[in-house]
XYZ file of C-alpha atoms in Angstrom:
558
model
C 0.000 0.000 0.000
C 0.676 3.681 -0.523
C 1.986 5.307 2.888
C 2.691 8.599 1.951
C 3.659 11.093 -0.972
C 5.502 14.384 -1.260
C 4.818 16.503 -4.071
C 7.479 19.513 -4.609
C 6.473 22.492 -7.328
C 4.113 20.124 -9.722
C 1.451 22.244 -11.032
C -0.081 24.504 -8.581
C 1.797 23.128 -5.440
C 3.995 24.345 -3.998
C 5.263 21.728 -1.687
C 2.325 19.277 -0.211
C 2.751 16.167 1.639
C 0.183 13.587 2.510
C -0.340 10.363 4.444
C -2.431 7.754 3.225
C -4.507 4.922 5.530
C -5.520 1.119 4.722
C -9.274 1.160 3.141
C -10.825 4.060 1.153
C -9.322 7.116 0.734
C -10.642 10.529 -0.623
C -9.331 13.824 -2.138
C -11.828 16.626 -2.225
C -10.984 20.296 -2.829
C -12.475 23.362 -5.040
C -11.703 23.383 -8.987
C -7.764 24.102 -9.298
C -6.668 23.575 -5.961
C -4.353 20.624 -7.307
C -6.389 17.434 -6.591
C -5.284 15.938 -9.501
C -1.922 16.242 -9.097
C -1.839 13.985 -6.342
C -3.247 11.451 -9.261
C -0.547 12.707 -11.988
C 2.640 12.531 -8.474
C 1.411 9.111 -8.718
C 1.607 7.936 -12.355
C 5.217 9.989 -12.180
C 5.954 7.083 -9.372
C 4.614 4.560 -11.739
C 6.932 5.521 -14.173
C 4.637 7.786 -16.585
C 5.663 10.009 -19.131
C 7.403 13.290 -17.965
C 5.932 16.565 -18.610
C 7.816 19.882 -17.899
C 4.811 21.849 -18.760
C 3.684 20.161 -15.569
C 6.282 22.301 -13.174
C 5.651 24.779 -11.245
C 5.750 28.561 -12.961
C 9.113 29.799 -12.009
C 10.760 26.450 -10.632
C 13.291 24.253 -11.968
C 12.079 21.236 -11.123
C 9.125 19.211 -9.589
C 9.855 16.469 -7.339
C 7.769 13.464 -6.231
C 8.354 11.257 -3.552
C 6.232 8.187 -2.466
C 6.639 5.021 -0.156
C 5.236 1.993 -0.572
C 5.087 -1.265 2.119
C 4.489 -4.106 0.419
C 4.964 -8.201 0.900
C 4.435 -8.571 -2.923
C 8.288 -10.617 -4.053
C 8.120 -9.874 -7.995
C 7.815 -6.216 -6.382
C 10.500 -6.599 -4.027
C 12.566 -8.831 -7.001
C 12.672 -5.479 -8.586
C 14.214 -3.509 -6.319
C 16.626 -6.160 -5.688
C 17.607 -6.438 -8.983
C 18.935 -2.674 -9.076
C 20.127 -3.201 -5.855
C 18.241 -1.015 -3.958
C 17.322 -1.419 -0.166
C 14.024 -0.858 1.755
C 14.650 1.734 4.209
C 14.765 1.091 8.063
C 11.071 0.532 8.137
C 11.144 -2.445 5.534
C 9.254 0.140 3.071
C 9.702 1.079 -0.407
C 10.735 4.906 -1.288
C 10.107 5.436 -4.977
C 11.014 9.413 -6.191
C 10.971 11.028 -9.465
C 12.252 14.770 -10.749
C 11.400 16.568 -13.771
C 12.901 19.768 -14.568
C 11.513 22.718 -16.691
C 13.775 21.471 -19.598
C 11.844 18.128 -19.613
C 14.748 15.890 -17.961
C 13.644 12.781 -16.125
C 15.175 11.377 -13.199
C 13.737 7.897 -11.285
C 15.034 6.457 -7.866
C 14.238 3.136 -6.278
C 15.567 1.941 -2.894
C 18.023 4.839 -2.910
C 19.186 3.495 -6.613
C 18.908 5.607 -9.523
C 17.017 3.739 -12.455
C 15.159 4.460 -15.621
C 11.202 5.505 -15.440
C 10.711 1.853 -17.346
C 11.869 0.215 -13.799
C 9.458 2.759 -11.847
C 7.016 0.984 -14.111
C 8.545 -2.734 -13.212
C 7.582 -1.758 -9.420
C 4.077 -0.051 -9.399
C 2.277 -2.670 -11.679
C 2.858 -4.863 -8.701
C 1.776 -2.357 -5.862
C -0.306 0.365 -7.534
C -3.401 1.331 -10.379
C -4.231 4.064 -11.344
C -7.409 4.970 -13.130
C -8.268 7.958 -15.347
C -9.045 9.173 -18.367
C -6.667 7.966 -20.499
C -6.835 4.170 -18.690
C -10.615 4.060 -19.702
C -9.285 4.349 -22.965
C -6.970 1.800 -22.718
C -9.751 -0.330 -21.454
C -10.913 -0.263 -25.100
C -7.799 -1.868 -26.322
C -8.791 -5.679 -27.187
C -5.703 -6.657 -25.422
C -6.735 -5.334 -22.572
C -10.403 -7.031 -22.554
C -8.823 -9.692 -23.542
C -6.541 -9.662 -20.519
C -9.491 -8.881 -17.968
C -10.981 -12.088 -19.336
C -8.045 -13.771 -18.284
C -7.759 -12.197 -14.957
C -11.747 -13.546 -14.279
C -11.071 -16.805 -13.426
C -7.915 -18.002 -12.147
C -8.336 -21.076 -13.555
C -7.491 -19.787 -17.099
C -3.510 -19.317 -16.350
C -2.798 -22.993 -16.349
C -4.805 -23.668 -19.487
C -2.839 -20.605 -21.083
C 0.169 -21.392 -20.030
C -0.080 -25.274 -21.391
C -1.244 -23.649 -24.595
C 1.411 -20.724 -24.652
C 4.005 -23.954 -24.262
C 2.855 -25.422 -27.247
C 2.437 -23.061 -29.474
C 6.431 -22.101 -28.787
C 7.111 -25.517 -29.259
C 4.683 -26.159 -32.446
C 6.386 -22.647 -33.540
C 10.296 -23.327 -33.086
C 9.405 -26.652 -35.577
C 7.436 -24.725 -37.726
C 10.594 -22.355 -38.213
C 13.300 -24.692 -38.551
C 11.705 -26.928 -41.578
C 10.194 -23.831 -43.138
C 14.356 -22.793 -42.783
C 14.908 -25.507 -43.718
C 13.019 -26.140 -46.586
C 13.084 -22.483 -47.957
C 17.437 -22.495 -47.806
C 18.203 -25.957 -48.859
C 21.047 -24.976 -51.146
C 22.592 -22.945 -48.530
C 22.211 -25.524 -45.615
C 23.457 -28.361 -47.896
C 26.770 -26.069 -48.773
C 27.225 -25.394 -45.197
C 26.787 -29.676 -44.180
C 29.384 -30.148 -46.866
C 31.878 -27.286 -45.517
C 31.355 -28.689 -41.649
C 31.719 -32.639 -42.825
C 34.880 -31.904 -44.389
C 36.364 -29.950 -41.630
C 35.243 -33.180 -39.158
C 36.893 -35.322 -41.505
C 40.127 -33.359 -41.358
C 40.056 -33.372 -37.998
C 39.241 -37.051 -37.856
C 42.614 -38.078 -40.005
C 44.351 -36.197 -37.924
C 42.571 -37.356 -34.745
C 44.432 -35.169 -31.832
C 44.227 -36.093 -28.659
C 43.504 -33.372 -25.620
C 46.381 -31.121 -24.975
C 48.641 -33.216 -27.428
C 50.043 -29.889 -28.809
C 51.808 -28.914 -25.619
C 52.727 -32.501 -25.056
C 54.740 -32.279 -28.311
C 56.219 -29.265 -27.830
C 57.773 -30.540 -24.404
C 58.899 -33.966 -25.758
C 60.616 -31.870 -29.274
C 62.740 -29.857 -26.898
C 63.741 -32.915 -25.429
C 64.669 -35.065 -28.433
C 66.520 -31.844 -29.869
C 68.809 -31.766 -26.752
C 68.725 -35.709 -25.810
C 72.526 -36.567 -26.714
C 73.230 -33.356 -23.955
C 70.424 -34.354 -21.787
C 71.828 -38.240 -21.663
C 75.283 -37.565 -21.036
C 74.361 -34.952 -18.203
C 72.091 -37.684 -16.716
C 74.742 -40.221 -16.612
C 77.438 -38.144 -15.380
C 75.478 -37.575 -12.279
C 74.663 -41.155 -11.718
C 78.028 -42.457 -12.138
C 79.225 -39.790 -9.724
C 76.309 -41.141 -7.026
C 76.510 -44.879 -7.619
C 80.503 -45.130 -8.997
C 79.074 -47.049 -12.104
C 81.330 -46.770 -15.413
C 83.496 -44.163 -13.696
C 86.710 -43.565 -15.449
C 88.902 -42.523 -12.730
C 89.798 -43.789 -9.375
C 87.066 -41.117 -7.658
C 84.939 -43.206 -5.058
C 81.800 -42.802 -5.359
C 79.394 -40.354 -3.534
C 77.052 -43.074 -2.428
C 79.750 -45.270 -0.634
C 81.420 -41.888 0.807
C 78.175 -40.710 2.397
C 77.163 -44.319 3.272
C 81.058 -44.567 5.217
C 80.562 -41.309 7.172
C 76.185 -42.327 8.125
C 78.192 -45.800 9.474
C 80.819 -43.556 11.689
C 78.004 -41.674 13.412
C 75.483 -44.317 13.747
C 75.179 -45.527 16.998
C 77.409 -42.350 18.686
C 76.942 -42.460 22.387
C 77.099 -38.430 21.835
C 73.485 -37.162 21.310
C 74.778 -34.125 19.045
C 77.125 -36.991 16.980
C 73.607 -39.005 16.783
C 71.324 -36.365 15.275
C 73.805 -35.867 12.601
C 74.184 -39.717 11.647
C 70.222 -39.321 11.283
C 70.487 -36.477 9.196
C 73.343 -38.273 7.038
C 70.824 -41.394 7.141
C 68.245 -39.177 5.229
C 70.593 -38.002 2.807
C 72.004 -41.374 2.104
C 68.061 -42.372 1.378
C 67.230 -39.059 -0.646
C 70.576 -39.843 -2.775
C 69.224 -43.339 -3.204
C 65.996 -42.107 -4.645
C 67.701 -39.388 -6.738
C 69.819 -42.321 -8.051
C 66.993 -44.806 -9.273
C 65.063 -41.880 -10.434
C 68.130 -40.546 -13.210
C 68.107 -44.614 -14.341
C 64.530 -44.243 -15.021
C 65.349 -40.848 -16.673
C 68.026 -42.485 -18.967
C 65.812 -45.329 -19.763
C 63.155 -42.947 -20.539
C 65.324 -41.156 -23.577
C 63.924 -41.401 -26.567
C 66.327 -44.148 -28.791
C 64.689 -43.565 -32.012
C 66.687 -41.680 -34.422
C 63.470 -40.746 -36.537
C 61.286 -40.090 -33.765
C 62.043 -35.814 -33.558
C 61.420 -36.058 -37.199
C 57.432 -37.726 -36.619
C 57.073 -35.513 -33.421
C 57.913 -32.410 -35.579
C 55.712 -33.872 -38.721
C 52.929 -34.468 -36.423
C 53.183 -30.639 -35.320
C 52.719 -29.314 -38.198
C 49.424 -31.491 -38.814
C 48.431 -29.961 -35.422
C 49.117 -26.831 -36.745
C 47.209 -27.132 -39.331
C 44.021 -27.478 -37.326
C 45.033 -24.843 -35.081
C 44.958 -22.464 -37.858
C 41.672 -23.220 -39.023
C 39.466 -24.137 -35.943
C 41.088 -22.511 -32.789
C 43.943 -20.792 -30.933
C 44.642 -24.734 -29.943
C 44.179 -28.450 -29.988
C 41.792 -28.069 -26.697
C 39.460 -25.579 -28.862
C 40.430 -27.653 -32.156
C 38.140 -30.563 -30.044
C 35.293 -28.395 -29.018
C 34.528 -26.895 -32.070
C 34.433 -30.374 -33.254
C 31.640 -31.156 -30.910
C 29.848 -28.357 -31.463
C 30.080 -28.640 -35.410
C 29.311 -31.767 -34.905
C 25.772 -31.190 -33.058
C 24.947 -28.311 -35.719
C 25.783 -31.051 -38.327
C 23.338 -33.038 -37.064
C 20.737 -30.371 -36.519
C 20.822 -29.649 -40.544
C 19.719 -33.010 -42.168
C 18.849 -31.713 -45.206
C 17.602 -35.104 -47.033
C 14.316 -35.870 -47.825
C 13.704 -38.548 -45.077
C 14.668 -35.809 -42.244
C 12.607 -33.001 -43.695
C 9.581 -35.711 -43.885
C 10.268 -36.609 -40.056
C 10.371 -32.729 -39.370
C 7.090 -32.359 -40.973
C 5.437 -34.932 -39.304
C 7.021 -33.779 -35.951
C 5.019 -29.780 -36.708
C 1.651 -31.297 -37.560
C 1.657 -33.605 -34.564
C 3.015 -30.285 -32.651
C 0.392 -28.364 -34.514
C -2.283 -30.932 -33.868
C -1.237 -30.502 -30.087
C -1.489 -26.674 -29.526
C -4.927 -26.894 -31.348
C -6.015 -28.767 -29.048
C -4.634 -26.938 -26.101
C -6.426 -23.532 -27.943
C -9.440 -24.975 -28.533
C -9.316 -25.787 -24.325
C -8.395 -22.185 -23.720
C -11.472 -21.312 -26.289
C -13.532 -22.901 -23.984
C -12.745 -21.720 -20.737
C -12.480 -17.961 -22.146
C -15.867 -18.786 -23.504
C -17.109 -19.723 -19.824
C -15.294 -17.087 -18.058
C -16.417 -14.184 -20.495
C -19.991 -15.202 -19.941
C -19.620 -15.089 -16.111
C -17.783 -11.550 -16.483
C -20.343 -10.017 -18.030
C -23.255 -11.429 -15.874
C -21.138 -10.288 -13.192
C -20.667 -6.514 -14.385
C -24.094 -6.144 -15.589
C -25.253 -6.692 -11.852
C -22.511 -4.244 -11.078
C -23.529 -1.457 -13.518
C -27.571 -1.894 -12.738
C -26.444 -0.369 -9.504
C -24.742 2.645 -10.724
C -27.438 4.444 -12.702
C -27.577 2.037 -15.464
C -30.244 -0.261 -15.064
C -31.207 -1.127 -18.591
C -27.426 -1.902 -19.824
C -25.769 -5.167 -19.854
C -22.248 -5.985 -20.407
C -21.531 -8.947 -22.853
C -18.384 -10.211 -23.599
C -17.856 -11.428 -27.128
C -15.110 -14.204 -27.616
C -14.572 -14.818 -31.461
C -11.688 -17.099 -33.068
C -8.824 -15.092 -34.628
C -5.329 -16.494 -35.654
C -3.032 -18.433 -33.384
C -0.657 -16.350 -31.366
C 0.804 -16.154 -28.298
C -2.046 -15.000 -26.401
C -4.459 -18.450 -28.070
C -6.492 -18.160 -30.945
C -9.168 -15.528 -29.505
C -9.865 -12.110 -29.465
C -12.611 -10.785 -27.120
C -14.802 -7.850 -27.699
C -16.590 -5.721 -24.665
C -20.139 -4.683 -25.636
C -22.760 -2.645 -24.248
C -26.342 -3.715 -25.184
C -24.827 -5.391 -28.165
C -22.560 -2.772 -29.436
C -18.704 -2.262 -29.169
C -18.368 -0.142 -25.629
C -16.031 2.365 -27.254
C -19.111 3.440 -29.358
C -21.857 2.536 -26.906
C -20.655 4.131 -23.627
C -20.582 8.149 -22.736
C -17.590 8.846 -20.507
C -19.217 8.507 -17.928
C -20.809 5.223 -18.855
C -17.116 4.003 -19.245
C -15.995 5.216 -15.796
C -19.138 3.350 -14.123
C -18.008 0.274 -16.576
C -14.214 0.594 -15.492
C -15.173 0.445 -11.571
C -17.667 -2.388 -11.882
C -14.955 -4.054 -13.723
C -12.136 -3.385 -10.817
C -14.977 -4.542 -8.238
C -15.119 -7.546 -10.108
C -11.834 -8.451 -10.654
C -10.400 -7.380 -7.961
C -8.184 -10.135 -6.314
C -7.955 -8.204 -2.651
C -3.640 -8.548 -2.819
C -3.548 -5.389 -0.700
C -2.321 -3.252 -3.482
C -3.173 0.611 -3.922
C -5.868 1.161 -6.449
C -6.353 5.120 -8.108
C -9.356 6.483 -9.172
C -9.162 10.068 -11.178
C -12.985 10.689 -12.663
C -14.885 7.595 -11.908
C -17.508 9.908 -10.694
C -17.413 12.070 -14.188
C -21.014 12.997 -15.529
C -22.957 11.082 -12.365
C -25.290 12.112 -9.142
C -27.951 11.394 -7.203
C -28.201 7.773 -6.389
C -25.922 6.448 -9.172
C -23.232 8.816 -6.774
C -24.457 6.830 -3.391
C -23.689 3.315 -5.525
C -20.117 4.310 -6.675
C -19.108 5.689 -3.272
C -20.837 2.233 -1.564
C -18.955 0.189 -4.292
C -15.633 1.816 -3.935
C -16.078 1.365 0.104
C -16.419 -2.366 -0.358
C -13.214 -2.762 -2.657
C -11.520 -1.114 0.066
C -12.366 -3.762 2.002
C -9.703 -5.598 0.652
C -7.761 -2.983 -0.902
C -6.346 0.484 -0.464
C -8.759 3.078 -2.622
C -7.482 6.377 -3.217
C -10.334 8.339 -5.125
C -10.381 11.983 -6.506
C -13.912 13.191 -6.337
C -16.562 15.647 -6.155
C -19.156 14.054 -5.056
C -20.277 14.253 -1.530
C -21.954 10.920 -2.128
C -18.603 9.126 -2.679
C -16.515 11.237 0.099
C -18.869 10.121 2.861
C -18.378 6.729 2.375
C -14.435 7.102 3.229
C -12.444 5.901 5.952
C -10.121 9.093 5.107
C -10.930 12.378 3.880
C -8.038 14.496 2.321
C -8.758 18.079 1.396
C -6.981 20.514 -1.026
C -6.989 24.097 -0.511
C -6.088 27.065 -2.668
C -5.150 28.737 0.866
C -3.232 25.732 1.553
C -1.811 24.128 -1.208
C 1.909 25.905 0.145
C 1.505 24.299 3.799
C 0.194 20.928 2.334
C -2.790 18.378 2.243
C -5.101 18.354 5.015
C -6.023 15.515 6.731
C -9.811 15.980 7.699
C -11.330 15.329 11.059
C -14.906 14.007 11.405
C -16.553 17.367 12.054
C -14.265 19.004 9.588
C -15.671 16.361 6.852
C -19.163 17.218 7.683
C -18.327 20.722 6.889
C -16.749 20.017 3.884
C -19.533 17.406 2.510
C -21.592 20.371 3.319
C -19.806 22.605 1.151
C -20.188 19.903 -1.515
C -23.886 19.785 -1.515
C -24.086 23.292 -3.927
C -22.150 25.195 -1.119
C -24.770 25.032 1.786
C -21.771 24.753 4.266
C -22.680 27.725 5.537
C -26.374 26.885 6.238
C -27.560 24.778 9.233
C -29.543 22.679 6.858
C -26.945 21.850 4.921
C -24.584 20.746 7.653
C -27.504 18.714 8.917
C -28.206 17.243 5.475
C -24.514 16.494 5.289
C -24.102 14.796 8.819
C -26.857 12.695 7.717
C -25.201 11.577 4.718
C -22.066 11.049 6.061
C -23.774 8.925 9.322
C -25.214 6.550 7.006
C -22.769 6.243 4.565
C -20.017 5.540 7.592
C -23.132 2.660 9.058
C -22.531 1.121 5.450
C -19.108 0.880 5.868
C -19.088 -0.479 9.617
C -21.372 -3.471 8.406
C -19.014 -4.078 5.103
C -15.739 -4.240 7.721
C -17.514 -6.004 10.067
C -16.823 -10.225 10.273
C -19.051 -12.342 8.413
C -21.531 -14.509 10.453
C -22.113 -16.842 8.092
């Protein structure tokens, strides 16, 4: 819900702040005292188009600041995922600037972000109704998408269709790809099978290239590595020494023998030491015989080694920067390859494959036909009850669900009409506003969010005026309501009266108290505010009106 909003130099106000309860909600105030800019701070928030013809005469900028508490995640998953922060009070703070030169500028959780993301956030938390979203109302889409929202069974049945029409559509694509470039695809099988054959002659093994470069250095100094090798063993073990030189292994082993067993304890540590050396020289020993043994004998082996670089190299110049991304691209050339079957038996396999796809999302349209169908019909029973209580008792709301072309949304496209005629040509304005509310009382799931109402009460009165405010009190019920109105009949029926003032608009909103509401549903009813009939007509209306509301928060018995 909406807790509060600052407004700084948009349209007539100066600076205004205002704090907004659970339930229903109402702003009240004489023509051009800046109600409505409360409504257009709001869809600012929600990420609406910036107007600088909106700021303040001789300002730079108008500022809007709003916080939200909310429990919705895909609401919270936005924030998060500009990493922005609630503030200490686990709430939301959402601002937005405009300056005179029409520059934009949108925070979220102390994170700046573009309006787009303000947009991301509010469609989870806040609504806002007006004008211009009646008009949107008329959009099939959008009837199409409060169909949807009537019965929450239709989101599985979409979703299994909206599965296989992607499915039925990626097959579709590939064989009409397929079948439309079949020259193309055939050069590019012949290209990749002859690069998989070249690299199947030469058949490298992982890593082999620095392998061989390691065991070519090697060859190319063997003769010096050998007779190093050697030297050093025949120096350790005495083994085809040419001179009279003992060897290292029997000097090392005498002077271990003189020490071991030393009654001295210093003499002792040292003929251990000397007994670790004699086993490290050991080791060092049989290790350079393995060494030696190891050498590569074969005359012609540097010349294969080197050959078989270059036929390494070869790959490595084609495929990748080495043998490791030589074997990938293999793989990967080799799935594609696979993928592109261009013969006549695969492209008849891929064709059966789409019609049996086809065949399936079909079916799963024809299911999401009927429950549309089903749910459409309930909708406009539903609404037509609604609007019979809002100064339209001899119009009925049907909802018209005809066939259209498969697409993602199904194969429907649903129509709103009013006594059997399109609503955008059958309802006044205000017949649309009473439409639009009986609508959000409808479908209106009770997930806490803020809901916005700018003009519902356009072109209405008398007891059509009693059935909106009673209407709007029960979706507050479940909701929080903010309404614009001026209408006493609606105001009475809130659980929180704002008013705007010309006087006032630099020190803020004001937050009404009971008698104060009186006075102004008084001033309401054709300005008798200052007569004692009208403030006893008005406490009247607001009495009842607040009995209403008791009984609609009050538990259910049954």
């Amino acid at each position: 819900m909406l807790v509060d909003i600052t407004i700084e130099d948009l349209g007539v106000i100066q600076r205004s702040s205002a704090e907004f309860a659970e339930g229903l909600t109402v702003l009240t105030g004489e023509t051009g005292a800046g109600k409505t800019m409360v409504v257009t701070g709001l869809r600012l928030l929600a990420g609406g188009r910036a107007d600088a013809s909106r700021v303040r005469d001789g300002a730079q900028k108008a500022a809007v600041e709003g916080r939200f508490a909310t429990s919705h995640p895909q609401a919270a998953e936005v924030v998060e995922a500009v990493g922005g922060d609630p503030d200490e009070n686990g709430e939301f703070i959402v601002s937005r600037t405009v300056s005179s030169a029409g520059r934009s500028r949108a925070y979220l959780g102390g994170r700046a972000v573009p309006a787009a993301t303000l947009g991301e956030f509010s469609s989870n938390v806040l609504t806002v109704h007006g004008q211009n979203d009646q008009l949107r109302l008329l959009a099939p889409e959008q009837q199409l998408a409060a169909v949807d929202r009537s019965d929450p069974k239709i989101a599985t049945v979409r979703q299994a269709y909206t599965e296989a029409f992607r499915f039925w559509r990626e097959l579709a694509k590939d064989y009409k790809h397929r079948t439309e470039s079949r020259r193309e695809l055939a050069q590019e099988v012949d290209r990749l099978q002859f690069a998989l054959k070249e690299i199947g002659e030469v058949a490298p093994e992982p890593g082999e290239d620095g392998e061989l470069v390691t065991l070519i250095q090697r060859l190319q100094d063997v003769d010096t590595l050998r007779e190093a090798a050697a030297t050093a063993l025949s120096a350790i073990d005495g083994e085809d020494s040419y001179d009279d030189a003992e060897a290292a292994s029997s000097l090392l082993g005498r002077a271990e023998s003189a020490l071991v067993g030393a009654t001295d304890k210093e003499l002792a540590a040292l003929g251990e030491r000397l007994s670790e050396l004699t086993s490290q020289l050991s080791d060092i020993a049989s290790e350079l015989g393995a060494y030696l043994g190891a050498l590569p004998a074969d005359p012609n082996l540097l010349e294969q080694s080197l050959r078989r670089q270059q036929d390494l190299k070869q790959l490595t110049r084609k495929y990748a920067a080495d043998i490791d991304g030589v074997l990938a691209w293999r793989d990967a050339a080799a799935a594609k390859l696979e993928s592109m079957d261009t013969s006549a038996e695969a492209l008849d396999e891929l064709r059966a494959k789409v019609m049996e796809a086809e065949k399936l999302m079909v079916e799963k349209a024809a299911a999401l036909t009927k429950a549309r169908t089903k749910a459409a019909k309930n909708l406009g029973s539903l609404v037509s009850e609604e609007i019979h209580g809002l100064a339209m008792p001899n119009s009925d709301l049907t909802v018209d669900v005809r066939q259209t072309k498969y697409s993602k949304t199904g194969a429907d496209e649903v129509e709103f009409q009013l006594n059997g005629k399109p609503l955008a040509s059958a309802a006044s304005g205000g017949e649309l506003s009473r439409v639009m509310l009986a609508l959000e009382v409808v479908l209106s799931d009770g997930d806490g969010g803020t809901l916005v109402f700018d003009e519902v009460d356009a072109g209405v009165g008398g007891r059509a005026a009693v059935e909106i405010g009673r209407r709007l009190a029960r979706l507050a019920t479940s909701n929080q309501v903010i309404v614009v109105t001026h209408l006493p009949q609606v105001a009475a029926y809130a659980d929180s009266h704002l008013h705007v003032s010309k006087e006032k608009f630099t020190s803020g909103v004001s937050d009404l108290s009971s008698q104060e509401r009186v006075e102004e549903l008084a001033r309401m009813l054709a300005g008798l505010d200052d007569t004692e009939t009208g403030r006893a007509h008005a406490q009247e209306l607001f009495d009842r009106a607040q009995s209403e509301v008791a009984q609609f928060r009050a538990p259910s018995t049954h």
